[in-house]
mmCIF file of C-alpha atoms and ligand atoms in Angstrom:
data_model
loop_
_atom_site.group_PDB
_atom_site.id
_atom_site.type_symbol
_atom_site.label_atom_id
_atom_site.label_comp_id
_atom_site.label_asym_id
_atom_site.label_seq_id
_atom_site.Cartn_x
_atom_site.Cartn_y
_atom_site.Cartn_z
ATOM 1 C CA UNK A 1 0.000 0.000 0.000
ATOM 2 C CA UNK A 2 1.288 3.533 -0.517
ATOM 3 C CA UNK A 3 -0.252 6.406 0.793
ATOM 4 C CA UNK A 4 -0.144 9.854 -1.454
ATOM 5 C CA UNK A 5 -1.280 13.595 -1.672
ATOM 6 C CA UNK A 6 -4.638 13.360 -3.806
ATOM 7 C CA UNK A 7 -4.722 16.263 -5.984
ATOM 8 C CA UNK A 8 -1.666 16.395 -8.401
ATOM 9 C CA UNK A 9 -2.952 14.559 -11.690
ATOM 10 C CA UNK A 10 -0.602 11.517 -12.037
ATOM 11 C CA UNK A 11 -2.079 10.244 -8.963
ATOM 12 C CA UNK A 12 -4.784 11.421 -9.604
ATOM 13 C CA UNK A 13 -5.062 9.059 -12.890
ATOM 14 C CA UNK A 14 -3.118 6.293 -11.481
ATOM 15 C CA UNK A 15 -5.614 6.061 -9.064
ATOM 16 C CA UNK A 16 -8.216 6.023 -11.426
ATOM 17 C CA UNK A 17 -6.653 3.341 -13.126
ATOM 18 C CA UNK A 18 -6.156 1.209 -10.129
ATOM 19 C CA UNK A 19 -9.939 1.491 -9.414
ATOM 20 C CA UNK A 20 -11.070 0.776 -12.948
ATOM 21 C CA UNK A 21 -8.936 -2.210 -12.814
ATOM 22 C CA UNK A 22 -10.282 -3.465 -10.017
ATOM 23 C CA UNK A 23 -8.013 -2.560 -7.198
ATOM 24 C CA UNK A 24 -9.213 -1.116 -3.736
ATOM 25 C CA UNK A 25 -8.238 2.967 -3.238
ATOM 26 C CA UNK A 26 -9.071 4.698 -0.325
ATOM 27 C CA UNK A 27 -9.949 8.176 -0.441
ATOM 28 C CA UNK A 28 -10.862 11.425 1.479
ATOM 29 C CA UNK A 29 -14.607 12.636 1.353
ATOM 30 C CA UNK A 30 -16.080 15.157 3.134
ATOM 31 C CA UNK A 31 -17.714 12.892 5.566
ATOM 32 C CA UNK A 32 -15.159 9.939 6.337
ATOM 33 C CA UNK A 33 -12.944 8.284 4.349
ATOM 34 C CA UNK A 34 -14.180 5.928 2.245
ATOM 35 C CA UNK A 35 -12.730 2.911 0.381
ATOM 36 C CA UNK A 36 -13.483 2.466 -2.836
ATOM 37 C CA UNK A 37 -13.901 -0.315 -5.478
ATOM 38 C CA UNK A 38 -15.227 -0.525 -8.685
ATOM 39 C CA UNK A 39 -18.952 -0.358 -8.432
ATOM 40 C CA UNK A 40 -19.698 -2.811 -12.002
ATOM 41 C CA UNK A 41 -16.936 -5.136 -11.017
ATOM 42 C CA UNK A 42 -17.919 -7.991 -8.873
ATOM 43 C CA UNK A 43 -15.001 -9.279 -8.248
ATOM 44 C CA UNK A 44 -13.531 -6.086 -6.879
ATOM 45 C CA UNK A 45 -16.907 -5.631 -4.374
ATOM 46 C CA UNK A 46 -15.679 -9.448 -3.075
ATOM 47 C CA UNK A 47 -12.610 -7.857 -2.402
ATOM 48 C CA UNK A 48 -13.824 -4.952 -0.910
ATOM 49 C CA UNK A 49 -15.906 -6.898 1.576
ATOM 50 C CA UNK A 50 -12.852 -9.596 2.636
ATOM 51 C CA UNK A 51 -11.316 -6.287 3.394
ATOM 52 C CA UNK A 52 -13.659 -4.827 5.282
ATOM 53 C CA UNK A 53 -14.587 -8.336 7.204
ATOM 54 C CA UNK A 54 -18.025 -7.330 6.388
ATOM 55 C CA UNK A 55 -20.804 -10.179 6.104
ATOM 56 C CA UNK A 56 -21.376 -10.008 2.229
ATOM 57 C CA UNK A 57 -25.238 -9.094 2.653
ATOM 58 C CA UNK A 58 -24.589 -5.894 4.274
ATOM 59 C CA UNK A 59 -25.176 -3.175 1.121
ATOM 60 C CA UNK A 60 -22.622 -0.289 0.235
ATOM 61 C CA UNK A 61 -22.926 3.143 -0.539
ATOM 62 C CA UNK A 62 -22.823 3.917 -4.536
ATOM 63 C CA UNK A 63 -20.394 7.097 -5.287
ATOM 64 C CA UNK A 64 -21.038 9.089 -8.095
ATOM 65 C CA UNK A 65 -19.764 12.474 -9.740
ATOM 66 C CA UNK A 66 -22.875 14.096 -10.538
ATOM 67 C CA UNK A 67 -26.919 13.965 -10.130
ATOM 68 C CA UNK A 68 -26.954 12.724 -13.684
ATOM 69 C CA UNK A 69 -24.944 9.605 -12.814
ATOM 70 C CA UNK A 70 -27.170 9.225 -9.986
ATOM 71 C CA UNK A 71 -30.437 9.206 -11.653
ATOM 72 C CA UNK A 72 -29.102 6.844 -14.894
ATOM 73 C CA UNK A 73 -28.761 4.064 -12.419
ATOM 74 C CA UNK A 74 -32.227 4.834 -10.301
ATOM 75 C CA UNK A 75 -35.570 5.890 -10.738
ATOM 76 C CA UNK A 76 -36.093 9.566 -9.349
ATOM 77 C CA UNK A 77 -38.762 10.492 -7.426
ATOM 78 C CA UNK A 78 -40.309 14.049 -6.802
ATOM 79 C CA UNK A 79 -38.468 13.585 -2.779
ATOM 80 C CA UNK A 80 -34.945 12.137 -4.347
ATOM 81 C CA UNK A 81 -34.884 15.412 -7.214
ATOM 82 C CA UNK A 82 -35.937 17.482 -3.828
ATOM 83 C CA UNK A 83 -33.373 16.587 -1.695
ATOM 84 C CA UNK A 84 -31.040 16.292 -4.595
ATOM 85 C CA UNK A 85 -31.408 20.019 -5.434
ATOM 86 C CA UNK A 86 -31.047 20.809 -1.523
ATOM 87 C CA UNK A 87 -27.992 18.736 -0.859
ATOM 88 C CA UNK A 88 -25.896 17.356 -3.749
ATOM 89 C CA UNK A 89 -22.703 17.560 -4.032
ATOM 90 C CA UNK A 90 -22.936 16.581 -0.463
ATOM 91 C CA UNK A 91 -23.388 14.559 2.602
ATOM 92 C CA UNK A 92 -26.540 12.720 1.528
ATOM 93 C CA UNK A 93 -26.987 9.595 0.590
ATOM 94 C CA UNK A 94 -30.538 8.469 -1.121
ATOM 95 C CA UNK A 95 -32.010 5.200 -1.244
ATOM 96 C CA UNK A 96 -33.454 4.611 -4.558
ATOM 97 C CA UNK A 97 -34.973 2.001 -6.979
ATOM 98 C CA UNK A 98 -32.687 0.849 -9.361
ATOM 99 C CA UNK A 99 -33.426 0.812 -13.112
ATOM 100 C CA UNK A 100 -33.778 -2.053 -14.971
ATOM 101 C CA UNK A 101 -30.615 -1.662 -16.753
ATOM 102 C CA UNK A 102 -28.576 -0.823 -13.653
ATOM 103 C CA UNK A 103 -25.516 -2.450 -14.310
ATOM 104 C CA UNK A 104 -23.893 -2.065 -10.773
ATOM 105 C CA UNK A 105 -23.075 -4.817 -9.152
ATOM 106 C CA UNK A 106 -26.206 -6.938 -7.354
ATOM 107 C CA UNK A 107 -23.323 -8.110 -4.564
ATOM 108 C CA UNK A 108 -22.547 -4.150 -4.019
ATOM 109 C CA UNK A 109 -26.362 -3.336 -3.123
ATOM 110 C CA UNK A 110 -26.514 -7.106 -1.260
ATOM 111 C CA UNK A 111 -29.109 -8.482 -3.691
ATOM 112 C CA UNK A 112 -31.449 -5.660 -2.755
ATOM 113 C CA UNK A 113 -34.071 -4.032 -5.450
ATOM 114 C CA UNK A 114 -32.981 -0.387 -4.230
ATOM 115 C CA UNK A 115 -29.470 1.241 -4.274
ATOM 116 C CA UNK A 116 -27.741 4.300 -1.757
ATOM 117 C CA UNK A 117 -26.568 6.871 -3.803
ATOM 118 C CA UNK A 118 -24.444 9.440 -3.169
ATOM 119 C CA UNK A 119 -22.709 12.272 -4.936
ATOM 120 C CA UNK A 120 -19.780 13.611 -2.788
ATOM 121 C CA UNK A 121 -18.773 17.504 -2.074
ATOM 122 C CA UNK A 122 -15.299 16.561 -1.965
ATOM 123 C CA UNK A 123 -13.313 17.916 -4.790
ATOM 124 C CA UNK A 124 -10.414 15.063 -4.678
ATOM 125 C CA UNK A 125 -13.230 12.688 -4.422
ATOM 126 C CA UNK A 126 -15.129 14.108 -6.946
ATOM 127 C CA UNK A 127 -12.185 14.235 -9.313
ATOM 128 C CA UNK A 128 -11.182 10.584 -8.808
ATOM 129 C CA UNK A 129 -14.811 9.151 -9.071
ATOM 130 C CA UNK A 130 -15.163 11.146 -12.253
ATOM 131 C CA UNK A 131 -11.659 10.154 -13.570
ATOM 132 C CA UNK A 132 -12.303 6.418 -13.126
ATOM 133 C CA UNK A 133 -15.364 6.887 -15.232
ATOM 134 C CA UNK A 134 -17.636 4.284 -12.970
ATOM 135 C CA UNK A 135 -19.613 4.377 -9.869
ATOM 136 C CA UNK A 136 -17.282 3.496 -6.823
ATOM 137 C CA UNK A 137 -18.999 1.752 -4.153
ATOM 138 C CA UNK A 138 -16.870 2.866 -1.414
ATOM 139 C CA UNK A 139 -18.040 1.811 2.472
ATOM 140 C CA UNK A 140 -16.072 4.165 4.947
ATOM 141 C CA UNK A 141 -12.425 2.797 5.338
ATOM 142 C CA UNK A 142 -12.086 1.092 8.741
ATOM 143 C CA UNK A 143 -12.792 -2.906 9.135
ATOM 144 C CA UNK A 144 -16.629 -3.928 9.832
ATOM 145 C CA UNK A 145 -17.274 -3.292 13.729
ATOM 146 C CA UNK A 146 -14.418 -0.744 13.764
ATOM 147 C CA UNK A 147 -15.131 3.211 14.342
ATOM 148 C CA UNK A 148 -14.923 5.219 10.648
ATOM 149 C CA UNK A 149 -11.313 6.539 9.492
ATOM 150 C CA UNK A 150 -11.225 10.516 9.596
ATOM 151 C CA UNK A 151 -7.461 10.912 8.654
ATOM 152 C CA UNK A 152 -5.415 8.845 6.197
ATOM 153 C CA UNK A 153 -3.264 7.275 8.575
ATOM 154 C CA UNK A 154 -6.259 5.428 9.861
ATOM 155 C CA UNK A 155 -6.881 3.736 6.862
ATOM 156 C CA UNK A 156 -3.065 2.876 6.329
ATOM 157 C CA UNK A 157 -2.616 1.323 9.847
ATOM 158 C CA UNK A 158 -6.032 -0.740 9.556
ATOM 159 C CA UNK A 159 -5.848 -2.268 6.360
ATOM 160 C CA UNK A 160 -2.305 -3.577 4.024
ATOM 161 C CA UNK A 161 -1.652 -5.424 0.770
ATOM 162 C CA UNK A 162 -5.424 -5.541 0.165
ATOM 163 C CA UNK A 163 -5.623 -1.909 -0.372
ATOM 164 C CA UNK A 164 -3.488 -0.909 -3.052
ATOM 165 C CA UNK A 165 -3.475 3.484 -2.980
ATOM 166 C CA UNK A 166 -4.591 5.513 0.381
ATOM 167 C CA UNK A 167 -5.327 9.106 -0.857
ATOM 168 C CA UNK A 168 -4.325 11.374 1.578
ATOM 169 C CA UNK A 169 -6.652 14.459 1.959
ATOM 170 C CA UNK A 170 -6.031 15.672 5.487
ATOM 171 C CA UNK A 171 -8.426 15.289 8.222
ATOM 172 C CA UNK A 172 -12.017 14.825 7.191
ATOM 173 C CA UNK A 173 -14.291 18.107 7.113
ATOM 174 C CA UNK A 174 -17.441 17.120 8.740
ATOM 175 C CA UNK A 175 -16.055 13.749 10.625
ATOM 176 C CA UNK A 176 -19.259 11.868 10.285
ATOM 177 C CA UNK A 177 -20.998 9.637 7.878
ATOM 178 C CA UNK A 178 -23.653 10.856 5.449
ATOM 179 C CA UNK A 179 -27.443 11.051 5.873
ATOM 180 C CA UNK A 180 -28.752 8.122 4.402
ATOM 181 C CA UNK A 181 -32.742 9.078 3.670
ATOM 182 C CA UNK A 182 -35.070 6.009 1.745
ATOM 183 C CA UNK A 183 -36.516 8.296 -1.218
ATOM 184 C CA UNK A 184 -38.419 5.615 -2.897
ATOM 185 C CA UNK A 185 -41.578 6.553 -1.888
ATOM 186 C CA UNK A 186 -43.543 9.699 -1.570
ATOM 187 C CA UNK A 187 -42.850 10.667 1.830
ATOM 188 C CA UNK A 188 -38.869 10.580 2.311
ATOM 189 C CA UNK A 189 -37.916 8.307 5.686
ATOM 190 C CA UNK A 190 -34.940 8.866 7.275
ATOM 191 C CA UNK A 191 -32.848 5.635 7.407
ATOM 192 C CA UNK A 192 -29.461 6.762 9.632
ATOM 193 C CA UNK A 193 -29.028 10.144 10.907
ATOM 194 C CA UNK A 194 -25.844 11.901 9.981
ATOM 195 C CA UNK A 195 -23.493 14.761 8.601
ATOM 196 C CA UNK A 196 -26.674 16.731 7.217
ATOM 197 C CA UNK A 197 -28.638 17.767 10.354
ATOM 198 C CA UNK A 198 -32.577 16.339 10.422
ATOM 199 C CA UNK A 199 -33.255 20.129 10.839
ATOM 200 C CA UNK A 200 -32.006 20.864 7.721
ATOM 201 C CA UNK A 201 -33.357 17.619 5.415
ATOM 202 C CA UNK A 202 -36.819 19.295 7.194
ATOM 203 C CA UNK A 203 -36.144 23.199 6.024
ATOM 204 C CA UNK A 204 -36.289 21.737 1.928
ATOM 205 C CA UNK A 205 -39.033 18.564 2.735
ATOM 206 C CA UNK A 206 -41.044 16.531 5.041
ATOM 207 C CA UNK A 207 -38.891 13.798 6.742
ATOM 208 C CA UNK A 208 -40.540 10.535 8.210
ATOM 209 C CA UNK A 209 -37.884 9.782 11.583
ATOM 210 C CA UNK A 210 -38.360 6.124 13.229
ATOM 211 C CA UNK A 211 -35.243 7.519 15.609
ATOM 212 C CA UNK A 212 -33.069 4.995 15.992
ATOM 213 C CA UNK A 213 -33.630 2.083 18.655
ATOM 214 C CA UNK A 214 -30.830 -0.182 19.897
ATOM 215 C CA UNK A 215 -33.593 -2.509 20.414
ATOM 216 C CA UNK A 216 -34.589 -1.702 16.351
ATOM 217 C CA UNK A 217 -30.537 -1.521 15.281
ATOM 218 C CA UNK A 218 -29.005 -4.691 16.642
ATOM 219 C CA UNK A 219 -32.116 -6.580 14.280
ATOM 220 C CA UNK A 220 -32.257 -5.581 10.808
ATOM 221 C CA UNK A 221 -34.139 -2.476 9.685
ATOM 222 C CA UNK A 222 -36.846 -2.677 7.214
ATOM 223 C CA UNK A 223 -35.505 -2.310 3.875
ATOM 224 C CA UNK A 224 -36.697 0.898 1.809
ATOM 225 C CA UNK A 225 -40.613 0.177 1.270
ATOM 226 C CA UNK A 226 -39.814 -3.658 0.752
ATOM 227 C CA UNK A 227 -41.022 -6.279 2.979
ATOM 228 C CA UNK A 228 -37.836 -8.066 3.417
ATOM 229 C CA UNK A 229 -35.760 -6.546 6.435
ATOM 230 C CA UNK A 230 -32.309 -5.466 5.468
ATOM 231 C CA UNK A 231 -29.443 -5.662 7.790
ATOM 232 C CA UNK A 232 -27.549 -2.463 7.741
ATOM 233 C CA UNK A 233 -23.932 -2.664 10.133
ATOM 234 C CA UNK A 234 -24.483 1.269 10.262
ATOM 235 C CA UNK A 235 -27.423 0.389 12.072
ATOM 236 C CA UNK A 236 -25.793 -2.164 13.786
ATOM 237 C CA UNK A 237 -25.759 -1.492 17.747
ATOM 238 C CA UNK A 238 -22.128 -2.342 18.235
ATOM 239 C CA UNK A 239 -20.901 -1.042 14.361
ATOM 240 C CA UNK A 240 -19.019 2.029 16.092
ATOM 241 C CA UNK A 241 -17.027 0.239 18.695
ATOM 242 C CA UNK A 242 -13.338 1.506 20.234
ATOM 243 C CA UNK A 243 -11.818 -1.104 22.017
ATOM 244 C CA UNK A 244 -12.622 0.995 25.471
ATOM 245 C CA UNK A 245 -15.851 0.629 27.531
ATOM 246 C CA UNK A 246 -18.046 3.526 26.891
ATOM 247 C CA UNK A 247 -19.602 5.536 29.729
ATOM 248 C CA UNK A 248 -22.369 7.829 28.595
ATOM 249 C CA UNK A 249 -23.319 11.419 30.169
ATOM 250 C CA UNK A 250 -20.759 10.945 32.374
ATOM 251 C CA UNK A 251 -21.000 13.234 35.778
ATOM 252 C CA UNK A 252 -17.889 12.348 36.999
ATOM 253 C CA UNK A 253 -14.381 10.641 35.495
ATOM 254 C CA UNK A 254 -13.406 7.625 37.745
ATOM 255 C CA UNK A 255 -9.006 7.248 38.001
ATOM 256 C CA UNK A 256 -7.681 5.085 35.247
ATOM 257 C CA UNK A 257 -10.936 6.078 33.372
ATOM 258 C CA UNK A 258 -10.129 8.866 29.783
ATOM 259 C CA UNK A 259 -12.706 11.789 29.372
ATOM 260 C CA UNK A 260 -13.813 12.866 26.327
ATOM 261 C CA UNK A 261 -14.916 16.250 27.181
ATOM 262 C CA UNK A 262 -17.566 18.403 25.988
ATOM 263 C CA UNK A 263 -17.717 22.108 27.102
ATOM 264 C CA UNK A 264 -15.645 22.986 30.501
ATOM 265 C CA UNK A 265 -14.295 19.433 31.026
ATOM 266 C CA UNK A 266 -14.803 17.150 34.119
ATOM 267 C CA UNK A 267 -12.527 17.250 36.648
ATOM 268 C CA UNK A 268 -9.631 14.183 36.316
ATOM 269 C CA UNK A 269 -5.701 13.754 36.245
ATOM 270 C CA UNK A 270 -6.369 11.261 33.670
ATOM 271 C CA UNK A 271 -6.146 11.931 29.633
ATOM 272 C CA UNK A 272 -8.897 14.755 28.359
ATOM 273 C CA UNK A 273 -9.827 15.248 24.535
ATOM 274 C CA UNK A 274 -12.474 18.158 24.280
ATOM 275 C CA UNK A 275 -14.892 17.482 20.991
ATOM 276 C CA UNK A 276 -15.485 20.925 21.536
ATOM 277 C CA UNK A 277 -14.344 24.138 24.364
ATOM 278 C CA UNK A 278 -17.101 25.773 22.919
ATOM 279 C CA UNK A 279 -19.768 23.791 22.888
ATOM 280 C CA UNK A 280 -20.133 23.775 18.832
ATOM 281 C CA UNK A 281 -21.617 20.707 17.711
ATOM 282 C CA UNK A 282 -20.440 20.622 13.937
ATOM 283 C CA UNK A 283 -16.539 21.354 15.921
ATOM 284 C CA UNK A 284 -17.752 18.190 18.053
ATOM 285 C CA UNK A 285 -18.933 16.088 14.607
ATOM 286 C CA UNK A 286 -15.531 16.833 13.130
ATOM 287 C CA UNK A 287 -13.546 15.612 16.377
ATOM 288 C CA UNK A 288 -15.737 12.602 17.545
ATOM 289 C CA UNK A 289 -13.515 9.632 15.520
ATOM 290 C CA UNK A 290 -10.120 11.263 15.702
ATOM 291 C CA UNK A 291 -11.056 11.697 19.382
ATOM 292 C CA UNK A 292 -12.274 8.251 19.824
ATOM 293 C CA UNK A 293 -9.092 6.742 18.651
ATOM 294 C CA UNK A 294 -7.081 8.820 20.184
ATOM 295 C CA UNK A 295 -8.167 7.835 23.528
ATOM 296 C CA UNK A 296 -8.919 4.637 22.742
ATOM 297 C CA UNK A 297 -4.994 4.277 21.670
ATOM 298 C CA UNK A 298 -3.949 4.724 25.518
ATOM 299 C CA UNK A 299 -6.058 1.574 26.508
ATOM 300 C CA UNK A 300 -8.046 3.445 29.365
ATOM 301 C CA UNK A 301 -10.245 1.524 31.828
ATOM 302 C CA UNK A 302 -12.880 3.157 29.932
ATOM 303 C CA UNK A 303 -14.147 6.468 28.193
ATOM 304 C CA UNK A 304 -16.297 8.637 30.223
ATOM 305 C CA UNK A 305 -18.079 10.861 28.004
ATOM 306 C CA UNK A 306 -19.854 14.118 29.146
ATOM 307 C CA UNK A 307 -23.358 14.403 27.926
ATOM 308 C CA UNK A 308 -24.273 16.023 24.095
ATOM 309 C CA UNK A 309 -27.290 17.822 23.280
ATOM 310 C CA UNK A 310 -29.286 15.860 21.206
ATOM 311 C CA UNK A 311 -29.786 19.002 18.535
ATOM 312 C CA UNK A 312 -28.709 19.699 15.031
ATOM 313 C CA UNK A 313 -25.363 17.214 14.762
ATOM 314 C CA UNK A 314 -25.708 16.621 18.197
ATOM 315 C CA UNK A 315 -28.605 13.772 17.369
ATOM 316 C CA UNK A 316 -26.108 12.035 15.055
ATOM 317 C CA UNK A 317 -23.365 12.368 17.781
ATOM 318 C CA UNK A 318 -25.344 10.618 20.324
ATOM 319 C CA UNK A 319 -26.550 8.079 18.056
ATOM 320 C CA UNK A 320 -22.852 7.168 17.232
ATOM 321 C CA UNK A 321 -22.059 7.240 20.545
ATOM 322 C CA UNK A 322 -25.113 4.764 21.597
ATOM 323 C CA UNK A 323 -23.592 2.429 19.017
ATOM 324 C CA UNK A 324 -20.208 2.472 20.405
ATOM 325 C CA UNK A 325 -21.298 1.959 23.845
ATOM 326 C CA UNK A 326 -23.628 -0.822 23.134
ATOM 327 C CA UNK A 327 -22.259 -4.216 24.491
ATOM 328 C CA UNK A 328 -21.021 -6.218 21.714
ATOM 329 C CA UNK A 329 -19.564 -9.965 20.239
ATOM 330 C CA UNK A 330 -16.324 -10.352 20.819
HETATM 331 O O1 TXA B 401 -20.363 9.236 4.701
HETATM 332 C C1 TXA B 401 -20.602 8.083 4.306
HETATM 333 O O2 TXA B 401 -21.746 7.675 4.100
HETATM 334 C C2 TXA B 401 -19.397 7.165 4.083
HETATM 335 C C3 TXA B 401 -18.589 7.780 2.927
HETATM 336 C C4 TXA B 401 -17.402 6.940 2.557
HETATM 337 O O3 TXA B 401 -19.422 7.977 1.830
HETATM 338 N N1 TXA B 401 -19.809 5.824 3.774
HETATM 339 C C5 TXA B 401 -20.390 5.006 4.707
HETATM 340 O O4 TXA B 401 -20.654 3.731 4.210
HETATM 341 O O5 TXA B 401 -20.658 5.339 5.842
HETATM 342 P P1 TXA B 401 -20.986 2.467 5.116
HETATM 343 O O6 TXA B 401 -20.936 1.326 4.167
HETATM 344 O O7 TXA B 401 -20.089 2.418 6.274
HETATM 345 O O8 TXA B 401 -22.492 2.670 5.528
HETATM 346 C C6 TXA B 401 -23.486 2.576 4.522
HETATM 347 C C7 TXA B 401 -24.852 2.309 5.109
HETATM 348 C C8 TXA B 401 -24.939 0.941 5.741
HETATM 349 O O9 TXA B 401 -25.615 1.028 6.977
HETATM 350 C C9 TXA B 401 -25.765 0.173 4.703
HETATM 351 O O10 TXA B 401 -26.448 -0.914 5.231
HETATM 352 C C10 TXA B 401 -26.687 1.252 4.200
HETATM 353 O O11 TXA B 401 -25.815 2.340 4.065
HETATM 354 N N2 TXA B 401 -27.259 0.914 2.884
HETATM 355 C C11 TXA B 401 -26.603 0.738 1.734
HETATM 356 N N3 TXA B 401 -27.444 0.409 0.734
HETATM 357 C C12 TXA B 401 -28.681 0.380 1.280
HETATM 358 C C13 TXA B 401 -29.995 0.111 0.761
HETATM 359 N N4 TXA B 401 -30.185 -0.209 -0.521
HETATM 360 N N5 TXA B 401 -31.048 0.183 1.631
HETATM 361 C C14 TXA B 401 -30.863 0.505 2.929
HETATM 362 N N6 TXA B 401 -29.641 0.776 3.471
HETATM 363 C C15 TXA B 401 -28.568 0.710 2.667
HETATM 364 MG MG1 MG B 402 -19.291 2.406 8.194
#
C-alpha cells in the first residue's frame, strides 16, 4: 500500500486506473474516508468486503460524480430530485430504486431491489470518481465493527496489501458519515441520521424519523418500502465500537478512566480530549472519531463521556455514541 497527496494529476489518474482495474483505493470525502472499489466489477466488491470483514449481505454506498450519474442508475422520485437540489454535491446519501438496466453490481447493493446513492462535495473525491469513469462503491475505510477513518493514517494502519493506494486528503471536514434518507416513496424516511442535520433535510421537505432504537438496530431495519428486512452494520448497535468501555453522560471521570470532554471538562488527572471548548456541535462532529481513537490508543479503563445535546449534529453524535457503547460480540 502507498499512501499519497490526492490532488496532483498523475495520482490522480493512477488512481483512477487502479480502481477501474479493479483494485481497492481509499480516499478522502467530506464525511469519512471511504474505500473504494469498482462499483460494475464484482469481483472487486468481493474484495472490498474480505477487506472490510463485512458479512457479504450488508449493502454499500454507490459514489457518483454528478446527479446525472445518480439518476441513470435509479428511478427519481419528486423527494430524491428534492433533496437532490437541496444537498448534492454533499453529505446525503438516497435510497433509490434501481433501473432495470442498472448495471452495478447486485453483490454491491446485497441483492437488494434499491441502491444508496451518493454524490460527494469533496473535490479530490469528486475528481477521482469522475476520472475512473464508474460508480465506486466505497463503504467508509475502517474494518466492519471498527469506528470510521477521519485521517489517512487510519486507513493505512487498519488495512495492508489488500488496499493498493490511500489518498491522503487531510483530516475529514465534517467527521461523520452521510445522511442516508429512503426516497423511494412519496414521503422521504430517514434511514441513519448523519453529517446533514434532520433540521435541515426538514427546512427543503417533510422527513418521516423512526429515531433509531438499539432494540430496532441490533435486528435488521426494514428495507426501503420492501417487505424483506435489510441488515444495515451502520445500524448495527455495536458497528461504532473503540476497544474501550463507553460511559455515557458521564457526571464524573473515575481514576484510570479517559474523558472525552464536551464544554468545561470534568474534573480528572487522567487523559482529556475536548470534541469541543465551545460547545459547537459541527466542531464536536468533526472531532468525535479522531477523538475516539485517540483515547482509545492509551487503553483506558474506559471512556467517560460528558453528555451532548441531542440538537442539530448533536442527534447524530449521540446516536454514534449509543452504538459504540452498546455491548457487543467479541
Ligand atoms: O459518509 C458516508 O456515508 C461514508 C462515505 C465513505 O461515503 N460511507 C459510509 O458507508 O458510511 P458504510 O458502508 O459504512 O455505511 C453505509 C450504510 C450501511 O448502513 C448500509 O447498510 C446502508 O448504508 N445501505 C446501503 N445500501 C442500502 C440500501 N439499498 N437500503 C438501505 N440501506 C442501505
Ligand atoms: Mg461504516
Amino acid at each position: 500500500m502507498s499512501v499519497s497527496a490526492p490532488l496532483d494529476p498523475e495520482t490522480l489518474a493512477r488512481a483512477a486506473d487502479l480502481l477501474r482495474s479493479g483494485a481497492l483505493v481509499a480516499f478522502p470525502t467530506e464525511t469519512v474516508y471511504g474505500l473504494g472499489a469498482n462499483a460494475l466489477d464484482d469481483h472487486a466488491i468481493a474484495r472490498l468486503y474480505a477487506a472490510k470483514g463485512r458479512p457479504t449481505f450488508n449493502p454499500l454506498i454507490i459514489h457518483v460524480a454528478t446527479p446525472a450519474h445518480a439518476f441513470a442508475l435509479a428511478e427519481v422520485t419528486p423527494a430524491a430530485r428534492t433533496l437532490a437540489d437541496a444537498f448534492w454535491p454533499g453529505a446525503l446519501t438516497l435510497i433509490l430504486r434501481r433501473r432495470a438496466d442498472c448495471a452495478v453490481s447486485a453483490l454491491a447493493s446485497a441483492g437488494l431491489e434499491t441502491l444508496a446513492l451518493r454524490v460527494p462535495a469533496h473535490e479530490a473525491a469528486r475528481a477521482l470518481i469522475a476520472q475512473a469513469g464508474v460508480p465506486i462503491a466505497a463503504p467508509s475505510a475502517n474494518p466492519s465493527g471498527k469506528i470510521s477513518a477521519t485521517r489517512a493514517h487510519h486507513v493505512a494502519e487498519a488495512f495492508g496489501e489488500e488496499v493498493a493506494l490511500v489518498l491522503d486528503g487531510g483530516a475529514s471536514r465534517l467527521g461523520l458519515e452521510s445522511t442516508i434518507v429512503d426516497a423511494t416513496g412519496t414521503k422521504a424516511r430517514l434511514l441513519r441520521p448523519g453529517a446533514v442535520a434532520l433540521e435541515a433535510l426538514q427546512g427543503v421537505i417533510d422527513v418521516e424519523t423512526a429515531p433509531p432504537s438499539l432494540a430496532q438496530d441490533d435486528g435488521a431495519m426494514a428495507s426501503a418500502n420492501t417487505a424483506a428486512p435489510v441488515s444495515s452494520p451502520g445500524q448495527l448497535a455495536s458497528h461504532y465500537a473503540p476497544r474501550a468501555t463507553l460511559q455515557l453522560d458521564a457526571q464524573h471521570v473515575a481514576p484510570g478512566e479517559a474523558l472525552l470532554a464536551f464544554g468545561a471538562p470534568l474534573a480528572t488527572d487522567g487523559p482529556v480530549l475536548n470534541l469541543s471548548a465551545q460547545r459547537d456541535l459541527v466542531e464536536a462532529a468533526a472531532h468525535l472519531f479522531a477523538h475516539l481513537h485517540a483515547l482509545d490508543a492509551l487503553s483506558p479503563a474506559a471512556i467517560a463521556v460528558m453528555p451532548i445535546p441531542s440538537t442539530g449534529l448533536g442527534f447524530a453524535i449521540n446516536d454514534r455514541l449509543r452504538r459504540a457503547a452498546a455491548p457487543r460480540p467479541d
